[in-house]
């Protein structure tokens, strides 16, 4: 069973996807982590972020690994654990170059489908999972929330990681990422036609999770337990 959860940054989709996967006992795939680790690889390589061929080669050849499990996702670059480093503002500020590269997207989308084939069942989250990557997914969700609310959540996460960042900086970064994610010609952020939409602005993670599990039960996709 493939369950997709798409939505913008700060909509709650990562935490929801992780908890849903744990509840169902299946892996979850954080596709944002893939764009993030390629971004970090490009920054560390000093790559020209506008050089489509160089970015595509990096996405294909760089030594990065994702280990998707039911409760965590561990990311390594050249054998180094970069699970936390890929969440930094430095990476946030540059993902749009990587996410906007058609060559990178083609490679990462193929990797995501391959992971889906190997795992059989998973919860996968991103911007294009229910549209471009898994159009035939068993069930699709789209989470969204007001911009201010999403910025407050991201600020909280970044500050918890020890980043010296202001609400204004986070708002500016989210605005820019929303714009470039929605406007890019390849696999833009979009609501899948057959997705269940959830506005998480005033909901806790457990309320979002309950809404999703209720839907899955009603459609016979999970047991009653
Ligand atoms: O979800 P997260 O904020 O970790 O994603 C990081 C960046 O990767 C996003 O800003 C977006 O540009 C890109 N992304 C994407 N397609 C996905 C997942 C993430 O373009 N499926």
mmCIF file of C-alpha atoms and ligand atoms in Angstrom:
data_model
loop_
_atom_site.group_PDB
_atom_site.id
_atom_site.type_symbol
_atom_site.label_atom_id
_atom_site.label_comp_id
_atom_site.label_asym_id
_atom_site.label_seq_id
_atom_site.Cartn_x
_atom_site.Cartn_y
_atom_site.Cartn_z
ATOM 1 C CA UNK A 1 0.000 0.000 0.000
ATOM 2 C CA UNK A 2 1.403 3.392 -1.002
ATOM 3 C CA UNK A 3 0.105 6.389 0.982
ATOM 4 C CA UNK A 4 1.215 9.829 -0.212
ATOM 5 C CA UNK A 5 1.256 12.990 1.890
ATOM 6 C CA UNK A 6 2.068 16.199 0.055
ATOM 7 C CA UNK A 7 2.092 19.803 1.169
ATOM 8 C CA UNK A 8 4.254 22.862 1.759
ATOM 9 C CA UNK A 9 6.973 23.221 4.403
ATOM 10 C CA UNK A 10 5.594 23.480 7.922
ATOM 11 C CA UNK A 11 2.238 21.907 7.059
ATOM 12 C CA UNK A 12 3.008 19.070 9.486
ATOM 13 C CA UNK A 13 3.435 16.432 6.810
ATOM 14 C CA UNK A 14 6.826 15.080 7.957
ATOM 15 C CA UNK A 15 5.769 14.429 11.536
ATOM 16 C CA UNK A 16 2.395 13.120 10.421
ATOM 17 C CA UNK A 17 3.970 10.802 7.836
ATOM 18 C CA UNK A 18 6.460 9.466 10.369
ATOM 19 C CA UNK A 19 3.815 8.831 13.021
ATOM 20 C CA UNK A 20 1.369 7.318 10.545
ATOM 21 C CA UNK A 21 4.056 4.939 9.269
ATOM 22 C CA UNK A 22 4.929 3.933 12.840
ATOM 23 C CA UNK A 23 1.233 3.362 13.609
ATOM 24 C CA UNK A 24 0.847 1.162 10.513
ATOM 25 C CA UNK A 25 4.227 -0.567 11.002
ATOM 26 C CA UNK A 26 5.488 0.356 7.533
ATOM 27 C CA UNK A 27 8.445 2.559 6.458
ATOM 28 C CA UNK A 28 8.113 6.218 5.591
ATOM 29 C CA UNK A 29 10.039 8.054 2.945
ATOM 30 C CA UNK A 30 10.972 11.697 3.443
ATOM 31 C CA UNK A 31 11.616 12.801 -0.150
ATOM 32 C CA UNK A 32 12.561 16.318 1.004
ATOM 33 C CA UNK A 33 15.599 14.695 2.638
ATOM 34 C CA UNK A 34 16.703 13.521 -0.819
ATOM 35 C CA UNK A 35 16.568 17.068 -2.253
ATOM 36 C CA UNK A 36 18.279 18.306 0.903
ATOM 37 C CA UNK A 37 21.192 15.855 0.806
ATOM 38 C CA UNK A 38 21.850 16.618 -2.874
ATOM 39 C CA UNK A 39 21.786 20.323 -1.949
ATOM 40 C CA UNK A 40 24.350 19.713 0.800
ATOM 41 C CA UNK A 41 26.510 17.663 -1.600
ATOM 42 C CA UNK A 42 26.408 20.533 -4.140
ATOM 43 C CA UNK A 43 27.318 23.127 -1.491
ATOM 44 C CA UNK A 44 30.192 21.017 -0.187
ATOM 45 C CA UNK A 45 31.422 20.411 -3.738
ATOM 46 C CA UNK A 46 31.304 24.134 -4.503
ATOM 47 C CA UNK A 47 29.125 23.247 -7.524
ATOM 48 C CA UNK A 48 27.622 26.018 -9.655
ATOM 49 C CA UNK A 49 23.980 25.791 -8.551
ATOM 50 C CA UNK A 50 22.808 26.996 -11.969
ATOM 51 C CA UNK A 51 24.769 24.348 -13.863
ATOM 52 C CA UNK A 52 22.094 21.797 -14.787
ATOM 53 C CA UNK A 53 24.587 19.175 -16.004
ATOM 54 C CA UNK A 54 26.727 19.439 -12.858
ATOM 55 C CA UNK A 55 23.686 19.127 -10.554
ATOM 56 C CA UNK A 56 22.348 16.157 -12.485
ATOM 57 C CA UNK A 57 25.754 14.429 -12.280
ATOM 58 C CA UNK A 58 25.838 15.056 -8.518
ATOM 59 C CA UNK A 59 22.363 13.593 -7.986
ATOM 60 C CA UNK A 60 23.437 10.551 -9.992
ATOM 61 C CA UNK A 61 26.963 10.020 -8.636
ATOM 62 C CA UNK A 62 27.259 11.560 -5.145
ATOM 63 C CA UNK A 63 27.664 9.024 -2.347
ATOM 64 C CA UNK A 64 24.450 9.569 -0.334
ATOM 65 C CA UNK A 65 22.201 7.037 1.351
ATOM 66 C CA UNK A 66 18.752 7.165 2.914
ATOM 67 C CA UNK A 67 17.776 4.564 5.426
ATOM 68 C CA UNK A 68 13.969 4.731 5.728
ATOM 69 C CA UNK A 69 12.550 2.954 8.762
ATOM 70 C CA UNK A 70 9.215 3.062 10.610
ATOM 71 C CA UNK A 71 10.373 5.566 13.227
ATOM 72 C CA UNK A 72 13.280 7.468 11.714
ATOM 73 C CA UNK A 73 15.095 8.297 8.531
ATOM 74 C CA UNK A 74 18.876 8.415 8.604
ATOM 75 C CA UNK A 75 20.762 10.234 5.895
ATOM 76 C CA UNK A 76 24.463 9.856 5.123
ATOM 77 C CA UNK A 77 26.759 11.672 2.712
ATOM 78 C CA UNK A 78 30.116 10.007 1.971
ATOM 79 C CA UNK A 79 29.537 7.798 5.011
ATOM 80 C CA UNK A 80 28.948 10.815 7.333
ATOM 81 C CA UNK A 81 25.652 11.111 9.212
ATOM 82 C CA UNK A 82 24.082 14.369 7.927
ATOM 83 C CA UNK A 83 20.532 13.738 9.198
ATOM 84 C CA UNK A 84 20.582 17.001 11.186
ATOM 85 C CA UNK A 85 22.840 19.060 8.930
ATOM 86 C CA UNK A 86 20.430 18.798 5.988
ATOM 87 C CA UNK A 87 17.797 20.690 8.082
ATOM 88 C CA UNK A 88 19.957 23.819 8.454
ATOM 89 C CA UNK A 89 18.981 27.267 7.114
ATOM 90 C CA UNK A 90 22.037 27.075 4.826
ATOM 91 C CA UNK A 91 20.478 24.061 3.104
ATOM 92 C CA UNK A 92 16.946 25.589 3.270
ATOM 93 C CA UNK A 93 18.222 28.631 1.406
ATOM 94 C CA UNK A 94 19.574 26.609 -1.523
ATOM 95 C CA UNK A 95 17.154 23.681 -2.063
ATOM 96 C CA UNK A 96 15.277 25.611 -4.745
ATOM 97 C CA UNK A 97 18.151 25.218 -7.202
ATOM 98 C CA UNK A 98 18.203 21.458 -6.710
ATOM 99 C CA UNK A 99 14.411 21.077 -6.650
ATOM 100 C CA UNK A 100 14.136 23.159 -9.842
ATOM 101 C CA UNK A 101 16.574 21.018 -11.822
ATOM 102 C CA UNK A 102 14.736 18.695 -14.255
ATOM 103 C CA UNK A 103 17.735 16.331 -14.371
ATOM 104 C CA UNK A 104 17.921 16.018 -10.579
ATOM 105 C CA UNK A 105 14.159 15.488 -10.342
ATOM 106 C CA UNK A 106 14.202 12.728 -12.956
ATOM 107 C CA UNK A 107 16.894 10.877 -10.986
ATOM 108 C CA UNK A 108 15.296 11.346 -7.569
ATOM 109 C CA UNK A 109 11.823 10.439 -8.847
ATOM 110 C CA UNK A 110 13.193 7.189 -10.276
ATOM 111 C CA UNK A 111 14.933 6.437 -6.961
ATOM 112 C CA UNK A 112 11.661 7.092 -5.091
ATOM 113 C CA UNK A 113 9.739 4.704 -7.364
ATOM 114 C CA UNK A 114 12.451 2.082 -6.938
ATOM 115 C CA UNK A 115 12.227 2.422 -3.136
ATOM 116 C CA UNK A 116 8.431 2.067 -3.426
ATOM 117 C CA UNK A 117 8.818 -1.095 -5.525
ATOM 118 C CA UNK A 118 11.299 -2.595 -3.073
ATOM 119 C CA UNK A 119 9.327 -1.748 0.052
ATOM 120 C CA UNK A 120 5.888 -2.541 -1.352
ATOM 121 C CA UNK A 121 4.171 -0.529 1.383
ATOM 122 C CA UNK A 122 5.206 2.910 2.642
ATOM 123 C CA UNK A 123 4.067 6.382 3.597
ATOM 124 C CA UNK A 124 5.847 8.839 1.338
ATOM 125 C CA UNK A 125 5.836 12.597 1.762
ATOM 126 C CA UNK A 126 6.918 15.546 -0.346
ATOM 127 C CA UNK A 127 5.536 17.976 -2.897
ATOM 128 C CA UNK A 128 4.810 15.722 -5.879
ATOM 129 C CA UNK A 129 4.270 12.245 -4.464
ATOM 130 C CA UNK A 130 0.561 11.967 -5.294
ATOM 131 C CA UNK A 131 0.871 13.805 -8.604
ATOM 132 C CA UNK A 132 4.084 13.035 -10.508
ATOM 133 C CA UNK A 133 5.685 10.154 -8.601
ATOM 134 C CA UNK A 134 2.878 7.828 -7.470
ATOM 135 C CA UNK A 135 -0.229 8.894 -9.415
ATOM 136 C CA UNK A 136 -1.734 5.420 -8.710
ATOM 137 C CA UNK A 137 -1.124 5.538 -4.925
ATOM 138 C CA UNK A 138 -3.755 3.764 -2.813
ATOM 139 C CA UNK A 139 -4.597 6.923 -0.897
ATOM 140 C CA UNK A 140 -3.426 10.525 -1.081
ATOM 141 C CA UNK A 141 -3.451 13.330 1.458
ATOM 142 C CA UNK A 142 -2.594 17.001 1.062
ATOM 143 C CA UNK A 143 -1.780 18.976 4.209
ATOM 144 C CA UNK A 144 -1.700 22.755 4.319
ATOM 145 C CA UNK A 145 -1.741 25.529 6.922
ATOM 146 C CA UNK A 146 -1.625 29.316 7.071
ATOM 147 C CA UNK A 147 1.812 30.749 6.253
ATOM 148 C CA UNK A 148 2.276 32.379 9.700
ATOM 149 C CA UNK A 149 1.486 29.118 11.437
ATOM 150 C CA UNK A 150 3.872 27.156 9.235
ATOM 151 C CA UNK A 151 6.639 29.705 9.858
ATOM 152 C CA UNK A 152 6.128 29.494 13.628
ATOM 153 C CA UNK A 153 6.470 25.692 13.491
ATOM 154 C CA UNK A 154 9.631 25.847 11.386
ATOM 155 C CA UNK A 155 11.108 28.540 13.645
ATOM 156 C CA UNK A 156 10.492 26.317 16.642
ATOM 157 C CA UNK A 157 12.246 23.332 14.939
ATOM 158 C CA UNK A 158 15.215 25.432 13.825
ATOM 159 C CA UNK A 159 15.658 27.039 17.233
ATOM 160 C CA UNK A 160 15.446 23.617 18.872
ATOM 161 C CA UNK A 161 18.362 22.627 16.605
ATOM 162 C CA UNK A 162 20.328 25.622 17.912
ATOM 163 C CA UNK A 163 19.982 27.860 14.828
ATOM 164 C CA UNK A 164 20.157 31.617 15.351
ATOM 165 C CA UNK A 165 17.245 32.598 13.121
ATOM 166 C CA UNK A 166 14.324 35.059 13.247
ATOM 167 C CA UNK A 167 10.647 34.634 12.315
ATOM 168 C CA UNK A 168 11.167 37.136 9.471
ATOM 169 C CA UNK A 169 13.971 35.029 7.979
ATOM 170 C CA UNK A 170 11.895 31.855 8.205
ATOM 171 C CA UNK A 171 8.872 33.616 6.662
ATOM 172 C CA UNK A 172 10.999 34.895 3.778
ATOM 173 C CA UNK A 173 12.471 31.426 3.195
ATOM 174 C CA UNK A 174 9.041 29.730 3.238
ATOM 175 C CA UNK A 175 7.577 32.338 0.888
ATOM 176 C CA UNK A 176 10.401 31.824 -1.564
ATOM 177 C CA UNK A 177 10.218 28.016 -1.363
ATOM 178 C CA UNK A 178 6.406 28.052 -1.760
ATOM 179 C CA UNK A 179 6.746 30.260 -4.821
ATOM 180 C CA UNK A 180 9.512 28.293 -6.535
ATOM 181 C CA UNK A 181 7.930 24.925 -5.613
ATOM 182 C CA UNK A 182 4.574 25.977 -7.097
ATOM 183 C CA UNK A 183 5.898 27.745 -10.186
ATOM 184 C CA UNK A 184 8.495 25.270 -11.433
ATOM 185 C CA UNK A 185 7.549 23.543 -14.704
ATOM 186 C CA UNK A 186 8.562 20.028 -13.576
ATOM 187 C CA UNK A 187 6.594 18.256 -10.844
ATOM 188 C CA UNK A 188 5.428 21.424 -9.059
ATOM 189 C CA UNK A 189 3.778 21.480 -5.643
ATOM 190 C CA UNK A 190 0.129 20.816 -6.461
ATOM 191 C CA UNK A 191 -2.915 19.231 -4.837
ATOM 192 C CA UNK A 192 -3.560 15.803 -6.408
ATOM 193 C CA UNK A 193 -7.109 15.723 -7.828
ATOM 194 C CA UNK A 194 -8.053 12.706 -5.719
ATOM 195 C CA UNK A 195 -6.366 13.846 -2.485
ATOM 196 C CA UNK A 196 -8.014 14.347 0.883
ATOM 197 C CA UNK A 197 -7.154 17.902 1.957
ATOM 198 C CA UNK A 198 -6.518 18.734 5.589
ATOM 199 C CA UNK A 199 -5.944 22.261 6.883
ATOM 200 C CA UNK A 200 -3.684 21.755 9.908
ATOM 201 C CA UNK A 201 -3.588 25.426 11.023
ATOM 202 C CA UNK A 202 -5.530 24.784 14.213
ATOM 203 C CA UNK A 203 -4.961 21.044 14.579
ATOM 204 C CA UNK A 204 -2.434 19.162 16.699
ATOM 205 C CA UNK A 205 -0.413 16.358 15.106
ATOM 206 C CA UNK A 206 -2.535 13.759 16.909
ATOM 207 C CA UNK A 207 -5.733 15.349 15.547
ATOM 208 C CA UNK A 208 -4.310 15.217 12.009
ATOM 209 C CA UNK A 209 -3.227 11.634 12.547
ATOM 210 C CA UNK A 210 -6.670 10.670 13.848
ATOM 211 C CA UNK A 211 -8.349 12.246 10.813
ATOM 212 C CA UNK A 212 -6.086 10.242 8.508
ATOM 213 C CA UNK A 213 -6.496 6.944 10.372
ATOM 214 C CA UNK A 214 -10.284 7.435 10.482
ATOM 215 C CA UNK A 215 -10.303 7.902 6.730
ATOM 216 C CA UNK A 216 -8.152 4.799 6.189
ATOM 217 C CA UNK A 217 -10.459 2.731 8.415
ATOM 218 C CA UNK A 218 -13.598 3.979 6.712
ATOM 219 C CA UNK A 219 -12.150 2.884 3.398
ATOM 220 C CA UNK A 220 -11.051 -0.494 4.715
ATOM 221 C CA UNK A 221 -7.387 0.327 4.218
ATOM 222 C CA UNK A 222 -6.389 -0.502 7.804
ATOM 223 C CA UNK A 223 -7.871 -2.739 10.511
ATOM 224 C CA UNK A 224 -10.058 -1.453 13.318
ATOM 225 C CA UNK A 225 -7.336 -1.867 15.981
HETATM 226 O O1 LIG B 1 9.913 18.924 2.822
HETATM 227 P P1 LIG B 1 11.216 19.670 2.950
HETATM 228 O O2 LIG B 1 11.072 21.073 3.458
HETATM 229 O O3 LIG B 1 12.250 18.902 3.714
HETATM 230 O O4 LIG B 1 11.788 19.765 1.450
HETATM 231 C C1 LIG B 1 12.956 20.473 1.138
HETATM 232 C C2 LIG B 1 12.837 21.066 -0.268
HETATM 233 O O5 LIG B 1 12.900 19.999 -1.229
HETATM 234 C C3 LIG B 1 11.522 21.793 -0.543
HETATM 235 O O6 LIG B 1 11.626 23.177 -0.332
HETATM 236 C C4 LIG B 1 11.243 21.514 -2.009
HETATM 237 O O7 LIG B 1 11.782 22.548 -2.799
HETATM 238 C C5 LIG B 1 12.015 20.246 -2.295
HETATM 239 N N1 LIG B 1 11.164 19.084 -2.499
HETATM 240 C C6 LIG B 1 10.639 18.849 -3.748
HETATM 241 N N2 LIG B 1 9.921 17.724 -3.993
HETATM 242 C C7 LIG B 1 9.702 16.821 -3.012
HETATM 243 C C8 LIG B 1 10.189 17.054 -1.713
HETATM 244 C C9 LIG B 1 10.907 18.215 -1.474
HETATM 245 O O8 LIG B 1 10.839 19.666 -4.644
HETATM 246 N N3 LIG B 1 9.022 15.699 -3.292
#
